[in-house]
Amino acid sequence: MAENTAAWEPGTPSAAELVVLDMAGTTVADGGLVELAFDAAARRLGVEPGTADHAQKLAYVRATMGESKISVFRHLFGEENAARRANQAFEEAYGELVDGGRIAPVPGAREAIEALRAAGRTVVLTTGFARVTQDAILDALGWRGLVALTLCPADAGGRGRPYPDMVLAALLRTGAADDVRRIAVAGDTSYDMLSGRRAGAGTVAGVLTGAHDTAQLTAAGATHILGSVAELPALLGVI
């Protein structure tokens, strides 16, 4: 019987060699901490909850979940110093919430990562947060050393999602795949999907445990929709 090689074409899920995963909303459940931290940042710059200005800015934060947070604040506050003050306040508030035990792994996330690694796939965790916040999350979950590499926007030249930079940096730093189509990207936001598609990833999976729904993820280019990252190993042919 002739061997069926179709499953090993570079763009098929089972061919993925490098798996790039988002953190908050995808592998990490933070229970709306982004919005709580935004409130703290907004207050520091004089934007009070309950005002029209606050509502408008919060709507933008929700719409751009997954984007580099400093980029979001540059859009919201315009002037660079104000944006940096807001970003610092946001990161400090989020870090305090993390330290207070307000985050947990998405159910099955660690097991999925371990299954992928056991099957020889290289896994990288990415975030739109600053490195100090990413490290606080990793420490709170006991995830130091869980994956081959962790990346924040600053690690990839400063541009976060929806740019492809972090996905491509994961490929360049790990050397885990010989073709961008052998990359799988998973995330919970439209920006995760755009980043994966722009990087040329063969599999771009949207998960429904975070900010955006099926319609938003599909419109942004998701190749697959999953209930959660726990379903990713099966999609990638890892039993």
PDB file of N, CA and C in Angstrom, residues 115 119 233-234 236-239:
ATOM      1  N   ALA A 115       2.696  17.541  26.454  1.00  0.00           N
ATOM      2  CA  ALA A 115       2.457  16.527  25.432  1.00  0.00           C
ATOM      3  C   ALA A 115       3.149  16.901  24.123  1.00  0.00           C
ATOM      4  N   ALA A 119       6.370  14.948  22.303  1.00  0.00           N
ATOM      5  CA  ALA A 119       6.287  14.472  20.921  1.00  0.00           C
ATOM      6  C   ALA A 119       7.342  15.111  20.022  1.00  0.00           C
ATOM      7  N   PRO A 233      -2.938  19.580  20.976  1.00  0.00           N
ATOM      8  CA  PRO A 233      -2.161  18.386  20.630  1.00  0.00           C
ATOM      9  C   PRO A 233      -2.870  17.458  19.656  1.00  0.00           C
ATOM     10  N   ALA A 234      -4.175  17.262  19.839  1.00  0.00           N
ATOM     11  CA  ALA A 234      -4.913  16.388  18.921  1.00  0.00           C
ATOM     12  C   ALA A 234      -4.922  16.979  17.513  1.00  0.00           C
ATOM     13  N   LEU A 236      -2.672  18.765  16.176  1.00  0.00           N
ATOM     14  CA  LEU A 236      -1.321  18.632  15.611  1.00  0.00           C
ATOM     15  C   LEU A 236      -0.860  17.184  15.503  1.00  0.00           C
ATOM     16  N   GLY A 237      -1.771  16.272  15.738  1.00  0.00           N
ATOM     17  CA  GLY A 237      -1.440  14.854  15.562  1.00  0.00           C
ATOM     18  C   GLY A 237      -0.692  14.231  16.723  1.00  0.00           C
ATOM     19  N   VAL A 238      -0.755  14.891  17.879  1.00  0.00           N
ATOM     20  CA  VAL A 238      -0.098  14.359  19.075  1.00  0.00           C
ATOM     21  C   VAL A 238      -1.165  13.715  19.941  1.00  0.00           C
ATOM     22  N   ILE A 239      -1.071  12.463  20.177  1.00  0.00           N
ATOM     23  CA  ILE A 239      -2.080  11.732  20.962  1.00  0.00           C
ATOM     24  C   ILE A 239      -1.652  11.641  22.410  1.00  0.00           C
TER      25      ILE A 239
END
